[in-house]
Structures are given as structure tokens and as C-alpha cells.
Amino acid sequence: MELTSGAFLALITAVLVLLTALVLATWNRMPGPRAVRHGGRLGLLLLNQAAAVLVALVWLNNTYAFYENWDDLLGNNGNQVALGPDGGGRPLPASLAGRPGGPRPVLTFGPFTRDVMAATAVGPRSRLRGELYVWLPPQYREPAYRNTAFPVVELLPGQPGSPRTWFGAMAADRTLAGLIAAQRAHPFILVSATMNYTGTKDTGCVDVPHGPRVDTWLSKDVPWLVEHSLRAAHGPRHWAVMGYSAGAYCAVDLTVKHPGVFHAAVSLSGYNAPESPFVVRDPALRAANSPLLRLRRMAVQPDIALLMAGSLQDGRTVADARALLAQLSLPAHGTTLTVARGGHNTSVWQAMLPTALEWLTRNTAGPVPVTGGPAAPPPLHARPLRKEVHAAPAPGQVTTAPPPAAAPRRH
């Protein structure tokens, strides 16, 4: 039974109800001496409270997507599929893997779900071992696109969190498939990679001194592995990065630091300054990984585009978004979105996804022909973003609005 399934939550809720009924039914019927009766009652109460806490934890996990399944919870994330082209994973057909006439793909992908593939890789520069989950747009398999390379969106989870959440609770693949069918978004390749390498401690997506080189893994190794295994377009105009919560901060920070890799970033309920314990204790590292401070100090800012999204009920996410965008020397390269209702959870981020993917379509290049191949079909064109709305919106509607004062809330 899956950790995030409704059936598991229903099961433990039923156990809680039964334990509560058992406490009420046996409270005055407990046999034995007085000490035994008191001990039995105390044991039942503790068992009942433990069940209540378990129900609350499972509900919170389902809401905030801390852990997508039992492997994530237990830390058993390294055995999804075999590593490399000689491993035991199911290889892609030749028409799907790599570029026509190119070298043998670096990775062998195996099935994760019906539409999502997975591979385990070791970064050639970072030497980190991590999982990559990949969704290919329907056009990738169509004959008309057999000589076409596709733009890529790298997806980052929160902390704690799993890359699988993007294809589970976040449903990014299903959302993008619907937008592509409606010709509102490019046929992007979606890639979500392991980001958390230090248990419950947030790395801030940096190269931790004497620790995991997470920045190198996400900004150099993952793009290299994807481009050498799939028909993924090369160059920053074809690459974007999107994250939620801690992953949102990482998406912006990586784009500001690596404009030669990523041109566009989407922050879903992120923040401006690093919160990682590995970063905040080192002033130099903290300054180097504060996107707001970096933009403020740059004589010439990089050619990047930022979409900052937040919720009016989620601390300072909207205020932080507007503060960062205010530092851009080209304001046209930044957009702020807010959600009228909602806190810090996957339901809010799912509501932001369609607009974010449409925005990425306008701020990244579309599919391109592989060198030597025929021209790719014309790129798709998204509808324009919704203009600023001043009237009271419906719950969950994406709009722009001034932020209220609120205490910070992080995930």
C-alpha cells in the first residue's frame, strides 16, 4: 500500500477510531489489581495518541509531499533501475534514444510509471549518484519529430522532498500533456533529479564545502546526462528550471549563477536568501548564493527570465518575489504571480503550473532540428498570460495582487 494513497490514510484513520472505541469500552472494565488497571489504561491512551499522531503525519505528508513513497521515507532511493547502457534497465528504442547518428546514449532508462522513465546515474563532475525521472512529450515519438531536439525543464522538489513528487502529487506530466494538446505549451522534456543528499538538512543546492557538490550535479551533470541520452536541445535558450519551496529558491539561484545553462526559472513559493545550515554559517557562501544580493551587485546582469509565484496566505512568498524582481535591470524579464487563496502545499503549486508552463513556452525556444536533419515542425504558441486582475478572484485563481504583511513560512 502506497504511503501517499488514500487507502493508507483511511486504514490508519480506521485504526484510530477502533482504538478510541476500545478505550471507551474498556476504561471501567479493566480487570486485575489497581496498578494493572491503571497501567492498562495508560497503555491504551498512549497507543491511541500514537495512532492520532500517525494520522496527522500522514495527512501532512499527503498535503505537503515531503515523501512520495516508502523508499523516500526510508532512504532507499538508489535501486530504481540499473546504471549506464550496460545495466539491466529497459533501453529506449533507437528512434527515441539520443540523436540520430550520434554516440551511444549514456543512460539506460527503465520504466517508473506508464509514462515516466527512470535511471540512476553518477555525475561525471560531481561524482554524486542520483536518480533521474524523465517524461517525454508525445511528439518525441512521432515520425515527424524523429530528427528534432526538444527543450527541457528541470524540476526541483522541496526539502524534505523527492523528485518523484513532480510526477505524483504535482502531476506535472499530465498538466503539460493537456497544455500541449491545446497548443498552449511547447512539447518540453521534463526531468526531475535527486536534490537532497544530506537527509533532513537542506543543502541549498550548493557545492557544500567538504560535502556533496549539489550545484555541480544539478547545473552541469544533469544537463550533460540528459543531452547525451535523449534528443534534448542544447543551450540556455532551450533549458529552464522550476521548483517549489526550497526547490524554488534553488531554481532562481542556479539560473542567476549559471545563465549559460538556464535562461528561465520558475519559483513556486520560494524565498530570496539561503536557509541551508551549510550556507548560512559561512558569510562568503551565503553572499554567493543569495540571488537578490547577486543581482543587486552585478554591473551587468545576465540575460535571464524569472517567474516568481507565491500565495497571499503563505508568509512572505509574494513580498520576497517582488523584492527580487525589483532588482532586475530589465523588468520585462520578470513576472510576479500570486494565488488568491491557499498556503504552502502541492494544491497551490498545482494551480500555478499551467500559467508557469505557458510562461516558459514564451520565454524559451521551442523544438529545433537536429544537425543534418529536416526542419522541425513550427513551434507552438501559448496564449498570453492573464492580465492583472483587481477584482476579488475565485479561490485558487492565479492573478497579481499586493501582498499582506505576514510571518515567514518555509518548507
mmCIF file of C-alpha atoms in Angstrom:
data_model
loop_
_atom_site.group_PDB
_atom_site.id
_atom_site.type_symbol
_atom_site.label_atom_id
_atom_site.label_comp_id
_atom_site.label_asym_id
_atom_site.label_seq_id
_atom_site.Cartn_x
_atom_site.Cartn_y
_atom_site.Cartn_z
ATOM 1 C CA MET A 1 0.000 0.000 0.000
ATOM 2 C CA GLU A 2 1.470 3.321 -1.103
ATOM 3 C CA LEU A 3 2.484 5.869 1.527
ATOM 4 C CA THR A 4 0.500 8.695 -0.083
ATOM 5 C CA SER A 5 -2.539 6.650 -1.100
ATOM 6 C CA GLY A 6 -5.986 7.465 0.195
ATOM 7 C CA ALA A 7 -6.349 3.819 1.186
ATOM 8 C CA PHE A 8 -3.432 4.035 3.627
ATOM 9 C CA LEU A 9 -4.801 7.205 5.222
ATOM 10 C CA ALA A 10 -8.230 5.574 5.506
ATOM 11 C CA LEU A 11 -6.707 2.463 7.090
ATOM 12 C CA ILE A 12 -4.832 4.266 9.844
ATOM 13 C CA THR A 13 -7.838 6.526 10.456
ATOM 14 C CA ALA A 14 -9.970 3.414 10.934
ATOM 15 C CA VAL A 15 -7.374 2.040 13.361
ATOM 16 C CA LEU A 16 -7.550 5.311 15.331
ATOM 17 C CA VAL A 17 -11.345 5.107 15.519
ATOM 18 C CA LEU A 18 -11.213 1.480 16.698
ATOM 19 C CA LEU A 19 -8.596 2.287 19.354
ATOM 20 C CA THR A 20 -10.696 5.193 20.595
ATOM 21 C CA ALA A 21 -13.744 2.915 20.840
ATOM 22 C CA LEU A 22 -11.641 0.315 22.659
ATOM 23 C CA VAL A 23 -10.500 2.894 25.234
ATOM 24 C CA LEU A 24 -14.090 3.976 25.912
ATOM 25 C CA ALA A 25 -15.410 0.413 26.084
ATOM 26 C CA THR A 26 -12.759 -0.980 28.433
ATOM 27 C CA TRP A 27 -11.999 2.027 30.642
ATOM 28 C CA ASN A 28 -14.167 0.860 33.560
ATOM 29 C CA ARG A 29 -13.947 -2.843 32.720
ATOM 30 C CA MET A 30 -10.206 -3.275 33.016
ATOM 31 C CA PRO A 31 -9.604 -6.434 35.158
ATOM 32 C CA GLY A 32 -6.896 -7.030 37.752
ATOM 33 C CA PRO A 33 -5.364 -5.076 40.658
ATOM 34 C CA ARG A 34 -5.447 -1.293 40.723
ATOM 35 C CA ALA A 35 -1.878 -0.906 39.403
ATOM 36 C CA VAL A 36 -2.645 -3.241 36.494
ATOM 37 C CA ARG A 37 -5.840 -1.362 35.637
ATOM 38 C CA HIS A 38 -4.047 1.998 35.660
ATOM 39 C CA GLY A 39 -1.182 0.601 33.591
ATOM 40 C CA GLY A 40 -3.603 -0.874 31.049
ATOM 41 C CA ARG A 41 -5.484 2.394 30.716
ATOM 42 C CA LEU A 42 -2.259 4.335 30.292
ATOM 43 C CA GLY A 43 -1.076 1.896 27.623
ATOM 44 C CA LEU A 44 -4.318 2.223 25.662
ATOM 45 C CA LEU A 45 -4.154 6.020 25.881
ATOM 46 C CA LEU A 46 -0.574 6.086 24.629
ATOM 47 C CA LEU A 47 -1.444 3.704 21.778
ATOM 48 C CA ASN A 48 -4.442 5.857 20.884
ATOM 49 C CA GLN A 49 -2.361 9.037 20.892
ATOM 50 C CA ALA A 50 0.331 7.401 18.754
ATOM 51 C CA ALA A 51 -2.328 6.474 16.188
ATOM 52 C CA ALA A 52 -3.636 10.061 16.222
ATOM 53 C CA VAL A 53 -0.140 11.431 15.646
ATOM 54 C CA LEU A 54 0.375 8.932 12.779
ATOM 55 C CA VAL A 55 -2.858 10.057 11.118
ATOM 56 C CA ALA A 56 -1.761 13.691 11.395
ATOM 57 C CA LEU A 57 1.699 12.942 9.968
ATOM 58 C CA VAL A 58 0.307 11.002 7.004
ATOM 59 C CA TRP A 59 -2.185 13.782 6.273
ATOM 60 C CA LEU A 60 0.588 16.379 6.419
ATOM 61 C CA ASN A 61 2.783 14.281 4.142
ATOM 62 C CA ASN A 62 -0.039 13.900 1.625
ATOM 63 C CA THR A 63 -0.630 17.660 1.721
ATOM 64 C CA TYR A 64 2.966 18.883 1.536
ATOM 65 C CA ALA A 65 4.586 15.969 -0.373
ATOM 66 C CA PHE A 66 7.580 15.536 1.941
ATOM 67 C CA TYR A 67 7.962 11.851 0.992
ATOM 68 C CA GLU A 68 6.366 10.370 -2.122
ATOM 69 C CA ASN A 69 6.655 6.677 -1.132
ATOM 70 C CA TRP A 70 8.155 4.241 1.375
ATOM 71 C CA ASP A 71 11.582 4.254 -0.310
ATOM 72 C CA ASP A 72 11.809 8.030 0.082
ATOM 73 C CA LEU A 73 10.814 7.803 3.740
ATOM 74 C CA LEU A 74 13.306 5.027 4.494
ATOM 75 C CA GLY A 75 16.089 6.461 2.338
ATOM 76 C CA ASN A 76 16.161 3.528 -0.090
ATOM 77 C CA ASN A 77 16.412 5.600 -3.264
ATOM 78 C CA GLY A 78 19.348 4.061 -5.068
ATOM 79 C CA ASN A 79 17.899 0.931 -6.669
ATOM 80 C CA GLN A 80 15.195 2.091 -9.065
ATOM 81 C CA VAL A 81 16.944 0.970 -12.246
ATOM 82 C CA ALA A 82 20.420 -0.086 -13.292
ATOM 83 C CA LEU A 83 23.142 2.419 -14.126
ATOM 84 C CA GLY A 84 24.530 3.005 -17.593
ATOM 85 C CA PRO A 85 23.952 1.489 -21.044
ATOM 86 C CA ASP A 86 25.154 -1.949 -19.939
ATOM 87 C CA GLY A 87 22.830 -2.157 -16.941
ATOM 88 C CA GLY A 88 19.617 -4.087 -16.594
ATOM 89 C CA GLY A 89 17.181 -1.283 -17.393
ATOM 90 C CA ARG A 90 14.954 -1.437 -20.442
ATOM 91 C CA PRO A 91 16.690 0.532 -23.227
ATOM 92 C CA LEU A 92 14.807 3.054 -25.314
ATOM 93 C CA PRO A 93 14.258 2.184 -28.972
ATOM 94 C CA ALA A 94 16.942 3.603 -31.247
ATOM 95 C CA SER A 95 14.441 6.109 -32.623
ATOM 96 C CA LEU A 96 13.955 7.597 -29.166
ATOM 97 C CA ALA A 97 17.373 7.495 -27.536
ATOM 98 C CA GLY A 98 19.942 10.152 -28.332
ATOM 99 C CA ARG A 99 20.474 11.970 -31.599
ATOM 100 C CA PRO A 100 20.274 10.172 -34.964
ATOM 101 C CA GLY A 101 23.747 9.054 -35.929
ATOM 102 C CA GLY A 102 25.134 10.224 -32.602
ATOM 103 C CA PRO A 103 27.097 8.315 -29.961
ATOM 104 C CA ARG A 104 25.555 5.597 -27.837
ATOM 105 C CA PRO A 105 23.331 7.059 -25.066
ATOM 106 C CA VAL A 106 24.994 7.459 -21.686
ATOM 107 C CA LEU A 107 21.952 6.297 -19.695
ATOM 108 C CA THR A 108 19.606 3.356 -19.945
ATOM 109 C CA PHE A 109 16.117 4.254 -18.812
ATOM 110 C CA GLY A 110 13.709 1.830 -17.203
ATOM 111 C CA PRO A 111 10.002 2.263 -16.520
ATOM 112 C CA PHE A 112 8.915 4.183 -13.439
ATOM 113 C CA THR A 113 5.252 4.702 -14.301
ATOM 114 C CA ARG A 114 3.357 4.155 -17.542
ATOM 115 C CA ASP A 115 4.598 7.463 -18.973
ATOM 116 C CA VAL A 116 7.664 8.320 -16.844
ATOM 117 C CA MET A 117 11.087 6.706 -17.201
ATOM 118 C CA ALA A 118 13.825 6.491 -14.597
ATOM 119 C CA ALA A 119 17.567 5.980 -14.476
ATOM 120 C CA THR A 120 20.267 6.064 -11.837
ATOM 121 C CA ALA A 121 23.444 7.909 -12.762
ATOM 122 C CA VAL A 122 26.740 9.089 -11.344
ATOM 123 C CA GLY A 123 27.569 12.684 -12.246
ATOM 124 C CA PRO A 124 30.846 12.842 -14.179
ATOM 125 C CA ARG A 125 31.853 16.070 -12.387
ATOM 126 C CA SER A 126 30.132 15.952 -9.004
ATOM 127 C CA ARG A 127 30.524 12.162 -8.597
ATOM 128 C CA LEU A 128 27.105 12.176 -6.940
ATOM 129 C CA ARG A 129 24.870 9.197 -7.531
ATOM 130 C CA GLY A 130 21.268 10.184 -8.095
ATOM 131 C CA GLU A 131 18.008 9.339 -9.774
ATOM 132 C CA LEU A 132 16.668 10.994 -12.904
ATOM 133 C CA TYR A 133 12.961 10.817 -13.765
ATOM 134 C CA VAL A 134 12.077 11.782 -17.325
ATOM 135 C CA TRP A 135 8.812 12.429 -19.131
ATOM 136 C CA LEU A 136 8.881 12.679 -22.920
ATOM 137 C CA PRO A 137 6.228 14.688 -24.757
ATOM 138 C CA PRO A 138 4.028 12.755 -27.220
ATOM 139 C CA GLN A 139 5.767 14.445 -30.163
ATOM 140 C CA TYR A 140 9.063 12.832 -29.172
ATOM 141 C CA ARG A 141 7.785 9.500 -30.537
ATOM 142 C CA GLU A 142 6.114 10.874 -33.668
ATOM 143 C CA PRO A 143 7.838 10.269 -37.029
ATOM 144 C CA ALA A 144 7.551 13.960 -37.941
ATOM 145 C CA TYR A 145 9.799 14.794 -34.978
ATOM 146 C CA ARG A 146 12.344 11.982 -35.345
ATOM 147 C CA ASN A 147 15.084 14.487 -36.237
ATOM 148 C CA THR A 148 14.035 17.066 -33.664
ATOM 149 C CA ALA A 149 15.608 18.061 -30.339
ATOM 150 C CA PHE A 150 13.294 19.268 -27.585
ATOM 151 C CA PRO A 151 13.580 21.965 -24.907
ATOM 152 C CA VAL A 152 13.925 20.802 -21.314
ATOM 153 C CA VAL A 153 12.515 21.863 -17.950
ATOM 154 C CA GLU A 154 14.494 20.622 -14.953
ATOM 155 C CA LEU A 155 12.194 20.190 -11.932
ATOM 156 C CA LEU A 156 13.334 20.559 -8.316
ATOM 157 C CA PRO A 157 11.419 19.347 -5.224
ATOM 158 C CA GLY A 158 11.296 20.895 -1.768
ATOM 159 C CA GLN A 159 13.197 19.879 1.362
ATOM 160 C CA PRO A 160 12.487 17.250 2.508
ATOM 161 C CA GLY A 161 11.113 16.000 -0.751
ATOM 162 C CA SER A 162 11.513 13.608 -3.643
ATOM 163 C CA PRO A 163 11.981 14.180 -7.386
ATOM 164 C CA ARG A 164 9.152 11.679 -7.869
ATOM 165 C CA THR A 165 6.677 14.166 -6.422
ATOM 166 C CA TRP A 166 6.675 16.109 -9.697
ATOM 167 C CA PHE A 167 5.111 13.100 -11.411
ATOM 168 C CA GLY A 168 2.976 12.133 -8.417
ATOM 169 C CA ALA A 169 1.242 14.750 -6.305
ATOM 170 C CA MET A 170 2.297 17.609 -8.598
ATOM 171 C CA ALA A 171 1.113 15.853 -11.792
ATOM 172 C CA ALA A 172 3.427 17.984 -13.964
ATOM 173 C CA ASP A 173 3.382 15.439 -16.791
ATOM 174 C CA ARG A 174 -0.412 15.319 -17.013
ATOM 175 C CA THR A 175 -0.683 19.110 -16.802
ATOM 176 C CA LEU A 176 1.864 19.653 -19.575
ATOM 177 C CA ALA A 177 0.292 16.961 -21.775
ATOM 178 C CA GLY A 178 -3.026 18.792 -21.639
ATOM 179 C CA LEU A 179 -1.412 22.137 -22.478
ATOM 180 C CA ILE A 180 0.492 20.622 -25.405
ATOM 181 C CA ALA A 181 -2.720 19.085 -26.759
ATOM 182 C CA ALA A 182 -4.371 22.513 -26.511
ATOM 183 C CA GLN A 183 -1.334 24.111 -28.243
ATOM 184 C CA ARG A 184 -0.685 26.297 -25.217
ATOM 185 C CA ALA A 185 2.800 24.980 -24.405
ATOM 186 C CA HIS A 186 5.942 23.659 -26.065
ATOM 187 C CA PRO A 187 6.485 19.896 -26.056
ATOM 188 C CA PHE A 188 9.080 20.067 -23.277
ATOM 189 C CA ILE A 189 11.073 17.164 -21.903
ATOM 190 C CA LEU A 190 10.540 17.137 -18.131
ATOM 191 C CA VAL A 191 13.455 15.993 -15.960
ATOM 192 C CA SER A 192 13.435 15.703 -12.185
ATOM 193 C CA ALA A 193 16.635 14.691 -10.426
ATOM 194 C CA THR A 194 17.690 13.842 -6.886
ATOM 195 C CA MET A 195 18.387 17.051 -4.991
ATOM 196 C CA ASN A 196 18.554 16.057 -1.309
ATOM 197 C CA TYR A 197 21.821 14.411 -0.296
ATOM 198 C CA THR A 198 22.081 15.201 3.406
ATOM 199 C CA GLY A 199 18.964 13.681 4.957
ATOM 200 C CA THR A 200 16.777 16.291 6.601
ATOM 201 C CA LYS A 201 19.386 19.065 6.218
ATOM 202 C CA ASP A 202 18.887 21.388 3.266
ATOM 203 C CA THR A 203 22.000 21.740 1.091
ATOM 204 C CA GLY A 204 20.687 24.909 -0.552
ATOM 205 C CA CYS A 205 21.700 23.337 -3.889
ATOM 206 C CA VAL A 206 25.300 24.471 -3.377
ATOM 207 C CA ASP A 207 28.607 22.673 -3.593
ATOM 208 C CA VAL A 208 28.869 22.043 0.137
ATOM 209 C CA PRO A 209 32.444 22.515 1.408
ATOM 210 C CA HIS A 210 33.828 19.027 2.056
ATOM 211 C CA GLY A 211 30.380 17.671 1.169
ATOM 212 C CA PRO A 212 28.133 16.840 -1.787
ATOM 213 C CA ARG A 213 28.550 19.032 -4.855
ATOM 214 C CA VAL A 214 24.849 19.542 -5.465
ATOM 215 C CA ASP A 215 25.221 22.691 -7.579
ATOM 216 C CA THR A 216 27.564 20.868 -9.956
ATOM 217 C CA TRP A 217 25.204 17.893 -10.119
ATOM 218 C CA LEU A 218 22.116 19.974 -10.976
ATOM 219 C CA SER A 219 23.678 22.612 -13.236
ATOM 220 C CA LYS A 220 26.311 20.571 -15.094
ATOM 221 C CA ASP A 221 25.869 16.829 -14.692
ATOM 222 C CA VAL A 222 22.106 16.551 -15.152
ATOM 223 C CA PRO A 223 22.059 18.659 -18.367
ATOM 224 C CA TRP A 224 25.046 16.723 -19.719
ATOM 225 C CA LEU A 225 23.481 13.336 -18.929
ATOM 226 C CA VAL A 226 20.149 14.311 -20.488
ATOM 227 C CA GLU A 227 21.670 15.818 -23.630
ATOM 228 C CA HIS A 228 23.851 12.725 -24.119
ATOM 229 C CA SER A 229 20.977 10.273 -23.639
ATOM 230 C CA LEU A 230 17.944 11.926 -25.251
ATOM 231 C CA ARG A 231 17.112 14.281 -28.098
ATOM 232 C CA ALA A 232 17.370 17.288 -25.810
ATOM 233 C CA ALA A 233 18.209 20.683 -27.297
ATOM 234 C CA HIS A 234 21.463 22.306 -26.192
ATOM 235 C CA GLY A 235 21.954 25.838 -24.934
ATOM 236 C CA PRO A 236 20.372 28.053 -22.282
ATOM 237 C CA ARG A 237 17.511 29.210 -24.518
ATOM 238 C CA HIS A 238 16.305 25.605 -24.538
ATOM 239 C CA TRP A 239 16.722 24.942 -20.812
ATOM 240 C CA ALA A 240 14.630 26.132 -17.880
ATOM 241 C CA VAL A 241 14.441 25.145 -14.231
ATOM 242 C CA MET A 242 11.376 25.161 -11.977
ATOM 243 C CA GLY A 243 10.986 24.309 -8.299
ATOM 244 C CA TYR A 244 8.628 24.599 -5.376
ATOM 245 C CA SER A 245 9.514 25.808 -1.873
ATOM 246 C CA ALA A 246 13.223 25.100 -1.227
ATOM 247 C CA GLY A 247 13.456 23.922 -4.832
ATOM 248 C CA ALA A 248 12.030 27.279 -5.937
ATOM 249 C CA TYR A 249 14.863 29.141 -4.226
ATOM 250 C CA CYS A 250 17.314 26.731 -5.876
ATOM 251 C CA ALA A 251 15.778 27.278 -9.324
ATOM 252 C CA VAL A 252 16.339 31.039 -9.164
ATOM 253 C CA ASP A 253 19.764 30.754 -7.547
ATOM 254 C CA LEU A 254 21.003 28.278 -10.163
ATOM 255 C CA THR A 255 19.724 30.441 -13.014
ATOM 256 C CA VAL A 256 21.327 33.610 -11.659
ATOM 257 C CA LYS A 257 24.629 31.754 -11.169
ATOM 258 C CA HIS A 258 24.508 29.743 -14.419
ATOM 259 C CA PRO A 259 22.877 31.831 -17.170
ATOM 260 C CA GLY A 260 24.918 29.839 -19.668
ATOM 261 C CA VAL A 261 22.921 26.750 -18.700
ATOM 262 C CA PHE A 262 19.430 28.035 -17.826
ATOM 263 C CA HIS A 263 17.704 31.022 -19.388
ATOM 264 C CA ALA A 264 14.404 30.860 -17.478
ATOM 265 C CA ALA A 265 13.466 29.968 -13.912
ATOM 266 C CA VAL A 266 10.107 29.475 -12.197
ATOM 267 C CA SER A 267 9.849 29.870 -8.424
ATOM 268 C CA LEU A 268 6.704 28.416 -6.837
ATOM 269 C CA SER A 269 6.532 29.768 -3.263
ATOM 270 C CA GLY A 270 10.249 30.277 -2.924
ATOM 271 C CA TYR A 271 12.403 32.724 -0.976
ATOM 272 C CA ASN A 272 15.341 35.032 -1.697
ATOM 273 C CA ALA A 273 18.113 34.162 0.750
ATOM 274 C CA PRO A 274 19.652 30.771 1.550
ATOM 275 C CA GLU A 275 18.339 28.929 4.615
ATOM 276 C CA SER A 276 20.611 25.896 4.437
ATOM 277 C CA PRO A 277 22.689 25.368 7.613
ATOM 278 C CA PHE A 278 25.662 24.614 5.351
ATOM 279 C CA VAL A 279 25.341 28.039 3.745
ATOM 280 C CA VAL A 280 24.181 30.485 6.413
ATOM 281 C CA ARG A 281 27.141 29.771 8.713
ATOM 282 C CA ASP A 282 29.621 30.861 6.015
ATOM 283 C CA PRO A 283 29.242 34.593 5.135
ATOM 284 C CA ALA A 284 31.048 34.247 1.802
ATOM 285 C CA LEU A 285 28.990 31.222 0.772
ATOM 286 C CA ARG A 286 25.813 32.945 1.891
ATOM 287 C CA ALA A 287 26.542 36.057 -0.186
ATOM 288 C CA ALA A 288 27.454 33.945 -3.210
ATOM 289 C CA ASN A 289 24.133 32.102 -3.022
ATOM 290 C CA SER A 290 21.735 34.963 -2.403
ATOM 291 C CA PRO A 291 20.158 35.663 -5.821
ATOM 292 C CA LEU A 292 18.787 39.025 -4.664
ATOM 293 C CA LEU A 293 22.221 40.157 -3.435
ATOM 294 C CA ARG A 294 23.980 38.842 -6.543
ATOM 295 C CA LEU A 295 21.607 40.696 -8.873
ATOM 296 C CA ARG A 296 21.975 43.884 -6.828
ATOM 297 C CA ARG A 297 25.782 43.767 -7.033
ATOM 298 C CA MET A 298 26.073 42.904 -10.738
ATOM 299 C CA ALA A 299 27.298 45.678 -13.011
ATOM 300 C CA VAL A 300 25.779 43.800 -15.958
ATOM 301 C CA GLN A 301 23.021 41.346 -15.181
ATOM 302 C CA PRO A 302 22.708 38.081 -17.125
ATOM 303 C CA ASP A 303 20.108 37.555 -19.828
ATOM 304 C CA ILE A 304 17.614 35.554 -17.793
ATOM 305 C CA ALA A 305 13.847 35.461 -17.279
ATOM 306 C CA LEU A 306 12.245 34.838 -13.877
ATOM 307 C CA LEU A 307 8.692 33.916 -12.934
ATOM 308 C CA MET A 308 8.125 34.334 -9.197
ATOM 309 C CA ALA A 309 4.904 32.889 -7.768
ATOM 310 C CA GLY A 310 3.554 32.954 -4.229
ATOM 311 C CA SER A 311 0.388 32.822 -2.167
ATOM 312 C CA LEU A 312 -1.126 35.647 -0.181
ATOM 313 C CA GLN A 313 -1.636 33.204 2.693
ATOM 314 C CA ASP A 314 1.923 31.848 2.570
ATOM 315 C CA GLY A 315 4.123 34.118 4.633
ATOM 316 C CA ARG A 316 6.369 36.433 2.625
ATOM 317 C CA THR A 317 6.476 34.438 -0.607
ATOM 318 C CA VAL A 318 4.808 37.224 -2.595
ATOM 319 C CA ALA A 319 6.816 40.006 -0.914
ATOM 320 C CA ASP A 320 10.072 38.102 -1.493
ATOM 321 C CA ALA A 321 9.142 37.543 -5.135
ATOM 322 C CA ARG A 322 8.503 41.221 -5.763
ATOM 323 C CA ALA A 323 11.639 42.258 -3.879
ATOM 324 C CA LEU A 324 13.794 40.022 -6.068
ATOM 325 C CA LEU A 325 12.177 41.110 -9.324
ATOM 326 C CA ALA A 326 12.702 44.737 -8.302
ATOM 327 C CA GLN A 327 16.449 44.087 -8.622
ATOM 328 C CA LEU A 328 16.218 43.170 -12.306
ATOM 329 C CA SER A 329 17.664 45.842 -14.573
ATOM 330 C CA LEU A 330 15.252 44.633 -17.283
ATOM 331 C CA PRO A 331 11.884 44.386 -15.507
ATOM 332 C CA ALA A 332 10.324 42.867 -18.625
ATOM 333 C CA HIS A 333 12.320 39.725 -17.845
ATOM 334 C CA GLY A 334 10.422 39.141 -14.593
ATOM 335 C CA THR A 335 6.807 38.394 -13.751
ATOM 336 C CA THR A 336 5.122 38.069 -10.356
ATOM 337 C CA LEU A 337 2.122 35.811 -9.855
ATOM 338 C CA THR A 338 0.058 35.329 -6.727
ATOM 339 C CA VAL A 339 -2.629 32.866 -5.786
ATOM 340 C CA ALA A 340 -5.678 34.357 -4.162
ATOM 341 C CA ARG A 341 -6.236 31.531 -1.681
ATOM 342 C CA GLY A 342 -4.013 28.786 -0.351
ATOM 343 C CA GLY A 343 -0.998 28.090 1.838
ATOM 344 C CA HIS A 344 2.252 26.213 1.314
ATOM 345 C CA ASN A 345 1.216 22.931 -0.325
ATOM 346 C CA THR A 346 1.018 20.970 -3.567
ATOM 347 C CA SER A 347 -2.554 22.072 -4.276
ATOM 348 C CA VAL A 348 -1.379 25.685 -4.534
ATOM 349 C CA TRP A 349 1.619 24.770 -6.684
ATOM 350 C CA GLN A 350 -0.545 22.665 -9.000
ATOM 351 C CA ALA A 351 -2.791 25.702 -9.512
ATOM 352 C CA MET A 352 0.284 27.693 -10.555
ATOM 353 C CA LEU A 353 1.573 25.083 -13.019
ATOM 354 C CA PRO A 354 -0.490 25.840 -16.165
ATOM 355 C CA THR A 355 0.392 29.526 -16.143
ATOM 356 C CA ALA A 356 4.026 28.703 -15.356
ATOM 357 C CA LEU A 357 4.314 26.284 -18.285
ATOM 358 C CA GLU A 358 2.684 28.782 -20.653
ATOM 359 C CA TRP A 359 5.130 31.429 -19.446
ATOM 360 C CA LEU A 360 8.063 29.071 -20.033
ATOM 361 C CA THR A 361 6.814 28.497 -23.567
ATOM 362 C CA ARG A 362 7.107 32.199 -24.279
ATOM 363 C CA ASN A 363 10.493 32.530 -22.594
ATOM 364 C CA THR A 364 12.308 29.526 -24.024
ATOM 365 C CA ALA A 365 12.998 28.332 -27.560
ATOM 366 C CA GLY A 366 10.910 25.503 -28.978
ATOM 367 C CA PRO A 367 11.925 22.243 -30.670
ATOM 368 C CA VAL A 368 14.787 22.541 -33.145
ATOM 369 C CA PRO A 369 16.067 20.296 -35.940
ATOM 370 C CA VAL A 370 18.971 18.019 -35.139
ATOM 371 C CA THR A 371 22.055 18.913 -37.178
ATOM 372 C CA GLY A 372 21.736 17.354 -40.609
ATOM 373 C CA GLY A 373 18.058 16.514 -40.192
ATOM 374 C CA PRO A 374 14.959 18.066 -41.747
ATOM 375 C CA ALA A 375 13.429 21.153 -40.198
ATOM 376 C CA ALA A 376 11.319 20.650 -37.112
ATOM 377 C CA PRO A 377 7.594 21.434 -37.230
ATOM 378 C CA PRO A 378 6.841 25.047 -36.278
ATOM 379 C CA PRO A 379 6.902 25.739 -32.520
ATOM 380 C CA LEU A 380 3.718 26.014 -30.562
ATOM 381 C CA HIS A 381 2.471 29.391 -29.371
ATOM 382 C CA ALA A 382 0.942 29.822 -25.954
ATOM 383 C CA ARG A 383 -1.903 32.099 -25.087
ATOM 384 C CA PRO A 384 -0.930 35.372 -23.408
ATOM 385 C CA LEU A 385 -0.651 35.484 -19.641
ATOM 386 C CA ARG A 386 -3.702 36.692 -17.774
ATOM 387 C CA LYS A 387 -3.502 40.435 -17.213
ATOM 388 C CA GLU A 388 -3.551 41.969 -13.779
ATOM 389 C CA VAL A 389 -6.882 41.486 -12.050
ATOM 390 C CA HIS A 390 -8.049 43.932 -9.421
ATOM 391 C CA ALA A 391 -11.426 42.373 -8.668
ATOM 392 C CA ALA A 392 -11.720 39.703 -5.982
ATOM 393 C CA PRO A 393 -10.790 36.394 -7.675
ATOM 394 C CA ALA A 394 -12.221 32.967 -7.083
ATOM 395 C CA PRO A 395 -10.322 30.605 -4.741
ATOM 396 C CA GLY A 396 -7.242 29.204 -6.454
ATOM 397 C CA GLN A 397 -7.295 31.698 -9.312
ATOM 398 C CA VAL A 398 -3.904 32.909 -10.490
ATOM 399 C CA THR A 399 -3.625 36.675 -10.506
ATOM 400 C CA THR A 400 -1.465 39.551 -9.360
ATOM 401 C CA ALA A 401 -2.133 41.427 -6.151
ATOM 402 C CA PRO A 402 -0.295 43.313 -3.394
ATOM 403 C CA PRO A 403 0.994 41.109 -0.548
ATOM 404 C CA PRO A 404 -0.225 41.451 3.036
ATOM 405 C CA ALA A 405 2.144 41.525 5.989
ATOM 406 C CA ALA A 406 2.603 38.016 7.335
ATOM 407 C CA ALA A 407 5.136 35.937 9.200
ATOM 408 C CA PRO A 408 7.519 33.860 7.065
ATOM 409 C CA ARG A 409 6.601 30.253 6.398
ATOM 410 C CA ARG A 410 9.018 27.856 4.829
ATOM 411 C CA HIS A 411 9.012 24.293 3.573
#
